[in-house]
PDB file of C-alpha atoms in Angstrom:
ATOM      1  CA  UNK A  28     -42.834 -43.536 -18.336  1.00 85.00           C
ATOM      2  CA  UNK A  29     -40.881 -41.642 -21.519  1.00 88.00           C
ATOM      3  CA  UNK A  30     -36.957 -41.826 -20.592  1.00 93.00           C
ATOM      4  CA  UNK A  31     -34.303 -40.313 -23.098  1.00 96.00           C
ATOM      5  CA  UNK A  32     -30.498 -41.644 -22.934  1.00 96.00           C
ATOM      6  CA  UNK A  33     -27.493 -40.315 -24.075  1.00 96.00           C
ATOM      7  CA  UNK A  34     -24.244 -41.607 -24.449  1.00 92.00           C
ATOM      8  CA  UNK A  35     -21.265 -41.122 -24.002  1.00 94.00           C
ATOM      9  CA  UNK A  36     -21.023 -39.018 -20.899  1.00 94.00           C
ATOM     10  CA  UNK A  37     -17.245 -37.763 -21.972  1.00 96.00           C
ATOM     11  CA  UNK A  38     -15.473 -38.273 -24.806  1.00 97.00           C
ATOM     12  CA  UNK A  39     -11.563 -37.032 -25.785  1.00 97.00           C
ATOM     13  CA  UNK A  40     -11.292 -36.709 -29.547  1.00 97.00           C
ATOM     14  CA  UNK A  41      -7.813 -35.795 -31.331  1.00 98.00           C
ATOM     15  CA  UNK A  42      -9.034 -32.612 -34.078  1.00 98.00           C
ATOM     16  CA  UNK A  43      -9.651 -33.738 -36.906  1.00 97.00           C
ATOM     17  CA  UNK A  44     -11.318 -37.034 -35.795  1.00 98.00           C
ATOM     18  CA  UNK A  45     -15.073 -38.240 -36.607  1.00 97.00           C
ATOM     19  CA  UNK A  46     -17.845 -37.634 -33.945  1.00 97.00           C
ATOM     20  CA  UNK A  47     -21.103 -39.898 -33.419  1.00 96.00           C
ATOM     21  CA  UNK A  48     -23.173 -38.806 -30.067  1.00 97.00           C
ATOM     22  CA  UNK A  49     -26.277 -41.321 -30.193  1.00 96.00           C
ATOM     23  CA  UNK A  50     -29.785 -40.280 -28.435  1.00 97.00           C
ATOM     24  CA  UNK A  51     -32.671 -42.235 -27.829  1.00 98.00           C
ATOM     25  CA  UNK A  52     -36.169 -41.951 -26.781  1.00 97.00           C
ATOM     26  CA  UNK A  53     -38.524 -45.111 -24.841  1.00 96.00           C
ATOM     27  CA  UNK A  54     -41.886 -44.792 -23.737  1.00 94.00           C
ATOM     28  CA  UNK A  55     -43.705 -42.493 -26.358  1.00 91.00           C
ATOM     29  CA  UNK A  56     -43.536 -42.375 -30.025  1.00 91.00           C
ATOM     30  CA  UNK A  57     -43.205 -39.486 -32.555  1.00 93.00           C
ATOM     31  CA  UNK A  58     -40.862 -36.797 -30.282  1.00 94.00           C
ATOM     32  CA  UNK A  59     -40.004 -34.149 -30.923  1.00 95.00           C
ATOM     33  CA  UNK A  60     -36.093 -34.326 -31.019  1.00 96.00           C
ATOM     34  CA  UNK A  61     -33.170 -31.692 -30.019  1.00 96.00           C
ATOM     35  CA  UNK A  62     -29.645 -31.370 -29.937  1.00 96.00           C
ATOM     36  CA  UNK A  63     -28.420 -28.213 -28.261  1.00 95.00           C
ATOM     37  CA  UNK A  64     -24.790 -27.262 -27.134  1.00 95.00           C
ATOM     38  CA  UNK A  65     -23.673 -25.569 -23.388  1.00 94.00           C
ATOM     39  CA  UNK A  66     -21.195 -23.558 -22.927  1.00 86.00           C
ATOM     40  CA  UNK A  67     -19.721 -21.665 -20.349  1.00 77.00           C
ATOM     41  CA  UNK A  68     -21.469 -18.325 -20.235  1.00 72.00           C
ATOM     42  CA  UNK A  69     -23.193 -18.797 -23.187  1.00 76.00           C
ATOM     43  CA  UNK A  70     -26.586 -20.774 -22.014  1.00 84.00           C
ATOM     44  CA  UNK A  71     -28.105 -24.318 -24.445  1.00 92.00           C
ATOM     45  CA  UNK A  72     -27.978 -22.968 -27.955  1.00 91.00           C
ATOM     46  CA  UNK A  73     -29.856 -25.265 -30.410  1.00 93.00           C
ATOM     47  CA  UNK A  74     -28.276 -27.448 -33.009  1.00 95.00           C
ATOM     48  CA  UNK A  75     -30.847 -28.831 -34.496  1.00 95.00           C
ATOM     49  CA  UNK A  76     -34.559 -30.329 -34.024  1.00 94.00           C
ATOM     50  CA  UNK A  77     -36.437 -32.746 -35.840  1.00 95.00           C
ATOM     51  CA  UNK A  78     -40.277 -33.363 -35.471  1.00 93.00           C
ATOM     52  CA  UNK A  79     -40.126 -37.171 -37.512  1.00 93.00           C
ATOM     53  CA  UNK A  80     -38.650 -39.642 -39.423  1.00 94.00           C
ATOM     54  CA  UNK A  81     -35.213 -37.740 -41.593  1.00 92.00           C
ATOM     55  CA  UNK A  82     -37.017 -34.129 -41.146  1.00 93.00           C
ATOM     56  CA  UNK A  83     -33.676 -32.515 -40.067  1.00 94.00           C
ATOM     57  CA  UNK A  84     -33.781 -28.695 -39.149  1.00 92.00           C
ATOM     58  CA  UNK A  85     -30.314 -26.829 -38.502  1.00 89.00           C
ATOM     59  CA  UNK A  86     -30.563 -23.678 -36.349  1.00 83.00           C
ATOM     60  CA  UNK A  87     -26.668 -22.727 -37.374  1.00 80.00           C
ATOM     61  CA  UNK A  88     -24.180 -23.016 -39.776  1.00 69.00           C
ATOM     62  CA  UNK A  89     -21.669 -25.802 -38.697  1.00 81.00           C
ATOM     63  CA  UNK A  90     -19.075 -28.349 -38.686  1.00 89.00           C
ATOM     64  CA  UNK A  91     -21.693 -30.611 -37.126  1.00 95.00           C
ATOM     65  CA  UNK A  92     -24.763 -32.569 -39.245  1.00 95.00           C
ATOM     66  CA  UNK A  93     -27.595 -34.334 -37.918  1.00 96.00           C
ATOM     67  CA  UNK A  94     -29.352 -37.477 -38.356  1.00 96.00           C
ATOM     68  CA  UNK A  95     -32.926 -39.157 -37.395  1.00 97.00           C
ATOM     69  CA  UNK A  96     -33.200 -42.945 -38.659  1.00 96.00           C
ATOM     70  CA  UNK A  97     -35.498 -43.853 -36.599  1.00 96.00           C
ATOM     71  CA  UNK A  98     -38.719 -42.756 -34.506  1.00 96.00           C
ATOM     72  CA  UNK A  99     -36.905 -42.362 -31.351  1.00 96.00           C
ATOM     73  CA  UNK A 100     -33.221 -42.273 -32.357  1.00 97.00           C
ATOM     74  CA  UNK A 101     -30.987 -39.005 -32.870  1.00 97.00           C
ATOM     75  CA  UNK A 102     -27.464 -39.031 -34.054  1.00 97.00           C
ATOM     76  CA  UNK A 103     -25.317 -35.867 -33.871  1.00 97.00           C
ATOM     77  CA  UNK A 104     -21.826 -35.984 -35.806  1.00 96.00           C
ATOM     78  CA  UNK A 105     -19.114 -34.485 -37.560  1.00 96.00           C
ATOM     79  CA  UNK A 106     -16.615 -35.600 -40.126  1.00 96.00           C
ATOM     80  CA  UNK A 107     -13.933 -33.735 -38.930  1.00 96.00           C
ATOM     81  CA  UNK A 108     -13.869 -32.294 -35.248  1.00 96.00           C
ATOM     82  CA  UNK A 109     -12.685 -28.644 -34.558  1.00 95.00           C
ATOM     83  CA  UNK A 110     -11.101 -27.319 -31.578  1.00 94.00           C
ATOM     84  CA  UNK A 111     -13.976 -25.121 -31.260  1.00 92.00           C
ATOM     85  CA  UNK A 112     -16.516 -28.250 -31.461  1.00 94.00           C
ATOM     86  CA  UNK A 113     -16.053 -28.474 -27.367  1.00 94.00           C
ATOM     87  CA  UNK A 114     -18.161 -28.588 -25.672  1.00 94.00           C
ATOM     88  CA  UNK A 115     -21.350 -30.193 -23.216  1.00 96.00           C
ATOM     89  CA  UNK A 116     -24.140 -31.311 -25.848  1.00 97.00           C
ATOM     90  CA  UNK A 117     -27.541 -32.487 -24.912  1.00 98.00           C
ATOM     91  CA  UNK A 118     -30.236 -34.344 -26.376  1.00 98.00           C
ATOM     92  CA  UNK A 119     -33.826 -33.525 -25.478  1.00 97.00           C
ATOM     93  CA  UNK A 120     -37.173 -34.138 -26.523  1.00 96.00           C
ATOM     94  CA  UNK A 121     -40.741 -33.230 -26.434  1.00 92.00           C
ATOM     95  CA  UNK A 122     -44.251 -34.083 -27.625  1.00 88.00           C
ATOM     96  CA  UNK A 123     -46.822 -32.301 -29.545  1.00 79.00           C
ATOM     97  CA  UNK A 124     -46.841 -29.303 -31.905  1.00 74.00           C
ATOM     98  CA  UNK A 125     -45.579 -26.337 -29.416  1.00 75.00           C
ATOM     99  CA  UNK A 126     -42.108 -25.891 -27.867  1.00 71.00           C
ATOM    100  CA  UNK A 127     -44.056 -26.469 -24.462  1.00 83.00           C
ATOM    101  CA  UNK A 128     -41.768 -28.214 -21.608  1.00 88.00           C
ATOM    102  CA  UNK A 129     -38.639 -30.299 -23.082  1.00 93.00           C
ATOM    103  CA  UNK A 130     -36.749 -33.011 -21.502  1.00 95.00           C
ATOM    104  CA  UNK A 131     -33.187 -33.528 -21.344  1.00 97.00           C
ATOM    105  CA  UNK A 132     -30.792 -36.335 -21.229  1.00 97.00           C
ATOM    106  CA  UNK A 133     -27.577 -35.937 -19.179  1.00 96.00           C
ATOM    107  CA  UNK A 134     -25.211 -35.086 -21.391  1.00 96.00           C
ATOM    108  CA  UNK A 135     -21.828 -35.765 -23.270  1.00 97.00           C
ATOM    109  CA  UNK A 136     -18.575 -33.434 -22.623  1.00 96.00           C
ATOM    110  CA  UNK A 137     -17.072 -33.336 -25.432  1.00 96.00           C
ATOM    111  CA  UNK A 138     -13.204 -32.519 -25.487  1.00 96.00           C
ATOM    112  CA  UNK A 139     -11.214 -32.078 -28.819  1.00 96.00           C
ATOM    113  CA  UNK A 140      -7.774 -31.967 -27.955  1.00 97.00           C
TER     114      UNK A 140
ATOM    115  CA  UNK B  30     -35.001 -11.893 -32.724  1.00 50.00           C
ATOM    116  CA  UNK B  31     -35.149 -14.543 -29.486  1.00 55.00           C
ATOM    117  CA  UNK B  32     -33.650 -13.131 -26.544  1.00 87.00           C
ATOM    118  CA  UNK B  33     -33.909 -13.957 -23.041  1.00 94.00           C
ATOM    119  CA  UNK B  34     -31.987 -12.104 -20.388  1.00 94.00           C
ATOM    120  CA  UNK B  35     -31.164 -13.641 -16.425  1.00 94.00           C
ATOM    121  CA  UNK B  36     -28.794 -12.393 -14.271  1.00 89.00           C
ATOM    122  CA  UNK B  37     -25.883 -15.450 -14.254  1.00 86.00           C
ATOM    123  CA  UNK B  38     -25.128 -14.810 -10.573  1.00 88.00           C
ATOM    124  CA  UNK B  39     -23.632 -15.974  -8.264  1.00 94.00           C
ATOM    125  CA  UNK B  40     -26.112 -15.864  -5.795  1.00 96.00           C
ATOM    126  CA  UNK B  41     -25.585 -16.663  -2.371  1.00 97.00           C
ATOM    127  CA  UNK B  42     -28.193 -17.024   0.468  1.00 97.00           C
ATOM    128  CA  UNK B  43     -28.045 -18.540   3.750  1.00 97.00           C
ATOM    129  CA  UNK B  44     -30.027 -21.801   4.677  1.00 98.00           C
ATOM    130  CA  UNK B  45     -33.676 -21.111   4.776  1.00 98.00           C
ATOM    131  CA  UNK B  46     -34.134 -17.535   3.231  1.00 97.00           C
ATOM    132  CA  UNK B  47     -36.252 -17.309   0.475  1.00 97.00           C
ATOM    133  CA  UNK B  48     -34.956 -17.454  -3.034  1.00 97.00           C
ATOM    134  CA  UNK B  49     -35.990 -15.228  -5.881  1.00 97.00           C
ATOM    135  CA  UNK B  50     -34.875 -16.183  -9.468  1.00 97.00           C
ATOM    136  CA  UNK B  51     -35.865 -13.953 -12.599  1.00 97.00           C
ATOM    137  CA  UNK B  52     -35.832 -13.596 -15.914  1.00 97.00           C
ATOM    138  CA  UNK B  53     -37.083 -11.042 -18.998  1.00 97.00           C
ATOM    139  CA  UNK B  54     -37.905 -12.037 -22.594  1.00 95.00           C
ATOM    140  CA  UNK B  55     -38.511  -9.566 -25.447  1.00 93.00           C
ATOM    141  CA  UNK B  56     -40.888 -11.360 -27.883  1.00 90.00           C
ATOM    142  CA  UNK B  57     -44.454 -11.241 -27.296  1.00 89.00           C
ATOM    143  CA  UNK B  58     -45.189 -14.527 -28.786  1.00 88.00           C
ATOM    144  CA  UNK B  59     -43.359 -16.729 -26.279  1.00 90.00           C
ATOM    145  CA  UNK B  60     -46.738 -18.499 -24.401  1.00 90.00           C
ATOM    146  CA  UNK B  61     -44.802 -21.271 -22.872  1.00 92.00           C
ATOM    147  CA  UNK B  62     -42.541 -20.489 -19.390  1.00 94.00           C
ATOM    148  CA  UNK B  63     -40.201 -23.184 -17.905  1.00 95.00           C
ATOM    149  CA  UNK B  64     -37.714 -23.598 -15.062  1.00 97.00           C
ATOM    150  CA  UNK B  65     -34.837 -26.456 -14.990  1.00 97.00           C
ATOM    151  CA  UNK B  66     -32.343 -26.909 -12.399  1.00 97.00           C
ATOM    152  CA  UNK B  67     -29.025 -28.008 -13.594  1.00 96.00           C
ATOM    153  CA  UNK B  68     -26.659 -29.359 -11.471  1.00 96.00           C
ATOM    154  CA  UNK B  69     -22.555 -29.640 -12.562  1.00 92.00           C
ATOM    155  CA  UNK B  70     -22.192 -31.999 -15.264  1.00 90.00           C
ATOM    156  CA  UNK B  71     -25.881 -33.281 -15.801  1.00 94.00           C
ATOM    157  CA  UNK B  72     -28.243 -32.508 -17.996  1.00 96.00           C
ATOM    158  CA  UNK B  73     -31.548 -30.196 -16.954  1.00 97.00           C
ATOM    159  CA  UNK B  74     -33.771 -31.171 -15.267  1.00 96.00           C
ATOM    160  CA  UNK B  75     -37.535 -29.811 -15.699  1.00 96.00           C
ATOM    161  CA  UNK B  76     -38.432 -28.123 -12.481  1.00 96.00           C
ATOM    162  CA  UNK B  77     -41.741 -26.157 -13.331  1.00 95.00           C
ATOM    163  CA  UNK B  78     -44.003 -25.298 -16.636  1.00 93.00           C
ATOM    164  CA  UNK B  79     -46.030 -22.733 -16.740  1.00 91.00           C
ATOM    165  CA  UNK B  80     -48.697 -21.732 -20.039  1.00 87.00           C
ATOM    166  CA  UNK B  81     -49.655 -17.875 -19.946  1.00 83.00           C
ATOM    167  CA  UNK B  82     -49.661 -15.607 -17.391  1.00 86.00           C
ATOM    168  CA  UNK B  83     -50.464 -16.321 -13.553  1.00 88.00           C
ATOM    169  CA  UNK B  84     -48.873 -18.279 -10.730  1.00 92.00           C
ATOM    170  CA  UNK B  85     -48.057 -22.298 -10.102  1.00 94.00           C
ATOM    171  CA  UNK B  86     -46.943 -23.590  -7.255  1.00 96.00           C
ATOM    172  CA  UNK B  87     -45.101 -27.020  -6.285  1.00 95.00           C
ATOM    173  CA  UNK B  88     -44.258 -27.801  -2.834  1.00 97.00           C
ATOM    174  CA  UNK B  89     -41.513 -25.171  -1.781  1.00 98.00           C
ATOM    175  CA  UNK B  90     -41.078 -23.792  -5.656  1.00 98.00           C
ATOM    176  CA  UNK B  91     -43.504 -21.394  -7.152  1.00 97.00           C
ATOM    177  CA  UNK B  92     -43.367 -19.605 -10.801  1.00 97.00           C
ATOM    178  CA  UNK B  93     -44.794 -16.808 -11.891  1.00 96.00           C
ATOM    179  CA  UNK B  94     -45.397 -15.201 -15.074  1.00 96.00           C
ATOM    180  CA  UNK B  95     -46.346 -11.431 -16.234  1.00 95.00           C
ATOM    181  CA  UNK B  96     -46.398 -11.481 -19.830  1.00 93.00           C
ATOM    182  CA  UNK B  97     -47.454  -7.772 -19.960  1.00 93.00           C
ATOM    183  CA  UNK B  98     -43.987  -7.448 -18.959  1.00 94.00           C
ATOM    184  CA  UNK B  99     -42.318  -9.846 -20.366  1.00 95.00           C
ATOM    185  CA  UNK B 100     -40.781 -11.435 -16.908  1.00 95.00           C
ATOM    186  CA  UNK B 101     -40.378 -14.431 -15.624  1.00 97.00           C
ATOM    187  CA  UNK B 102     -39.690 -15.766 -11.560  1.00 97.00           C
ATOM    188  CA  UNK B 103     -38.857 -18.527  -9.384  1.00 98.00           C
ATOM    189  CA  UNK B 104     -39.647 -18.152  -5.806  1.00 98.00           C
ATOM    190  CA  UNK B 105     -37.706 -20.931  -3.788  1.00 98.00           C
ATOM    191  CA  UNK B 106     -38.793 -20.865  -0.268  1.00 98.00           C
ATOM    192  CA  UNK B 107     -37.370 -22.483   2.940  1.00 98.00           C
ATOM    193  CA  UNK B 108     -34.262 -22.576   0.656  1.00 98.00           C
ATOM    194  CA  UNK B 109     -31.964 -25.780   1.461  1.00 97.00           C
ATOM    195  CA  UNK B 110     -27.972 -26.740   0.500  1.00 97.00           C
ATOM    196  CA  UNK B 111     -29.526 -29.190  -1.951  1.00 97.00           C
ATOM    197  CA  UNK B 112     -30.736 -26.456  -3.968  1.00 98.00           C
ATOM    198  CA  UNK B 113     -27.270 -24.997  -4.667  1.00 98.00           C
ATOM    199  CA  UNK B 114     -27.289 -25.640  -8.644  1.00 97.00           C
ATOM    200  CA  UNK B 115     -28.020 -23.292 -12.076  1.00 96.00           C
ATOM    201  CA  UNK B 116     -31.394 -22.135 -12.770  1.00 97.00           C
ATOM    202  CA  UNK B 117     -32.523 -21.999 -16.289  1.00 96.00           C
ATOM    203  CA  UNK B 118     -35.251 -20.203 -17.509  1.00 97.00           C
ATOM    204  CA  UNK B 119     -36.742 -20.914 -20.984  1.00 95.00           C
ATOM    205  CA  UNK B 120     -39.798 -20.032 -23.408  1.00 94.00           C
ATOM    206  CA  UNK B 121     -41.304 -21.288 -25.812  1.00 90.00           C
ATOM    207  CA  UNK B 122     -43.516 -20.237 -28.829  1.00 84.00           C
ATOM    208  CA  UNK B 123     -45.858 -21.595 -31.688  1.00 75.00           C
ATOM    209  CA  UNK B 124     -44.069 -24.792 -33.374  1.00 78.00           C
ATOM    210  CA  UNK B 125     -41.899 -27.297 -32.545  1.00 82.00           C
ATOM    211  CA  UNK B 126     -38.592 -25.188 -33.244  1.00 84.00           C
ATOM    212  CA  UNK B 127     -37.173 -25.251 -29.869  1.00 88.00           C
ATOM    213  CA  UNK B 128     -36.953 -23.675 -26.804  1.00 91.00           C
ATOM    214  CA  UNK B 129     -34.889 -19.893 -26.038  1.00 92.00           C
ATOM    215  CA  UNK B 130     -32.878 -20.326 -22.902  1.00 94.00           C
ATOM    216  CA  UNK B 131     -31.488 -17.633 -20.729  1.00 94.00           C
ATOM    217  CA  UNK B 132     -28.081 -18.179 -19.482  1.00 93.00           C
ATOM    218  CA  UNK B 133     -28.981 -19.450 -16.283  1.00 94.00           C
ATOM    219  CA  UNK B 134     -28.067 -18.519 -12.254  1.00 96.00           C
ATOM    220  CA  UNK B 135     -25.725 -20.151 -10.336  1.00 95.00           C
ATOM    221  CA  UNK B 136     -27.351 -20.375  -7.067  1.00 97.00           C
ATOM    222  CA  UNK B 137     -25.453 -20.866  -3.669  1.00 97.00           C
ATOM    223  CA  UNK B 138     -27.501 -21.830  -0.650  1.00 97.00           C
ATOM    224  CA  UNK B 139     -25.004 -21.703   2.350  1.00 96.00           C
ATOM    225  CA  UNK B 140     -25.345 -24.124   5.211  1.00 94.00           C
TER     226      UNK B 140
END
């Protein structure tokens, strides 16, 4: 069966610090990877997807850059964290061509302090 | 523009009443219709899919879609304590972009 982890759950970074959240896929090849951001009130909003290999898509402007360097590996980081990068990010995937039904991994809080 | 509206809640029912969850969209394109309960601190979790209009059911859960209206339910019946979590709602379109959320319900089923 296809399993996605995620790791860490919670993480305390000083602003200013360097950020690498690490995703990966097992059981299926060629997802369709996502990295979306919850917060309070305002629902998952999309970071960025990638459907292979280094194809990178960014859905907003950022202090945050993606990375894909393998199949089933997705790497989310920053240079230099922002107060404002808090935060719950998840990592999710899918198969096939369509946005049809994702699935998540459980999540990293993310507190810049 | 993506937009998907739900009503964040709270909503709070007693033990055993049934549950209705909802949800409106705006773009016509959206052919894909999910549910994911979300408990505190844990990631989704996929409840039901649904392609195009029409109803699915799945043991006490059943989804419906109208797309001539552009809305979206959840029907939780025989509700139970366990349920007590937020209720996403997302669509989907063409291509591999990623899913529009709505801003999910915080449901509260009362012992």
């Amino acid at each position: 069966s296809q399993t996605i982890h995620q790791w860490p759950a919670t993480l305390v970074q000083p602003v200013g610090s360097p950020l690498s959240l690490e995703c990966t896929v097992e059981g299926t090849s060629n997802p369709n990877l996502y990295w979306y951001r919850q917060a309070a009130g305002r629902g998952l909003q999309l970071l960025f997807y990638s459907v292979g290999i280094g194809q990178i898509s960014s859905e907003v402007p950022q202090n945050l850059s993606a990375s894909r360097p393998q199949d089933r590996q997705f790497i989310l980081s920053s240079k230099k964290l922002l107060l404002s990068d808090s935060g719950f990010y998840l990592c999710a995937f899918n198969m096939g061509q369509q946005n049809t039904e994702a699935f998540f991994g459980q999540g990293t809080r993310l507190t810049v302090v | 523009q993506k937009e998907v509206e739900q009503d964040p809640g709270p909503l709070s029912v007693p033990e055993g009443a049934i549950v209705s969850l909802n949800c409106t969209y705006s773009n016509s394109a959206f052919q894909y219709f999910m549910w994911y309960r979300q408990y505190s601190r844990k990631g989704p979790e996929l409840l039901m899919y649904t392609y195009s209009s029409g109803n699915k059911e799945d043991g006490r859960f059943t989804a419906q879609v109208d797309k001539s209206s552009k809305y979206i339910s959840l029907f939780i019946r025989d509700s139970q304590p366990s349920d007590s979590a937020t209720y996403l709602c997302a669509v989907g379109g063409g291509g591999a972009d990623g899913l529009t959320f709505g801003k999910g319900t915080h449901l509260i089923i009362q012992p």
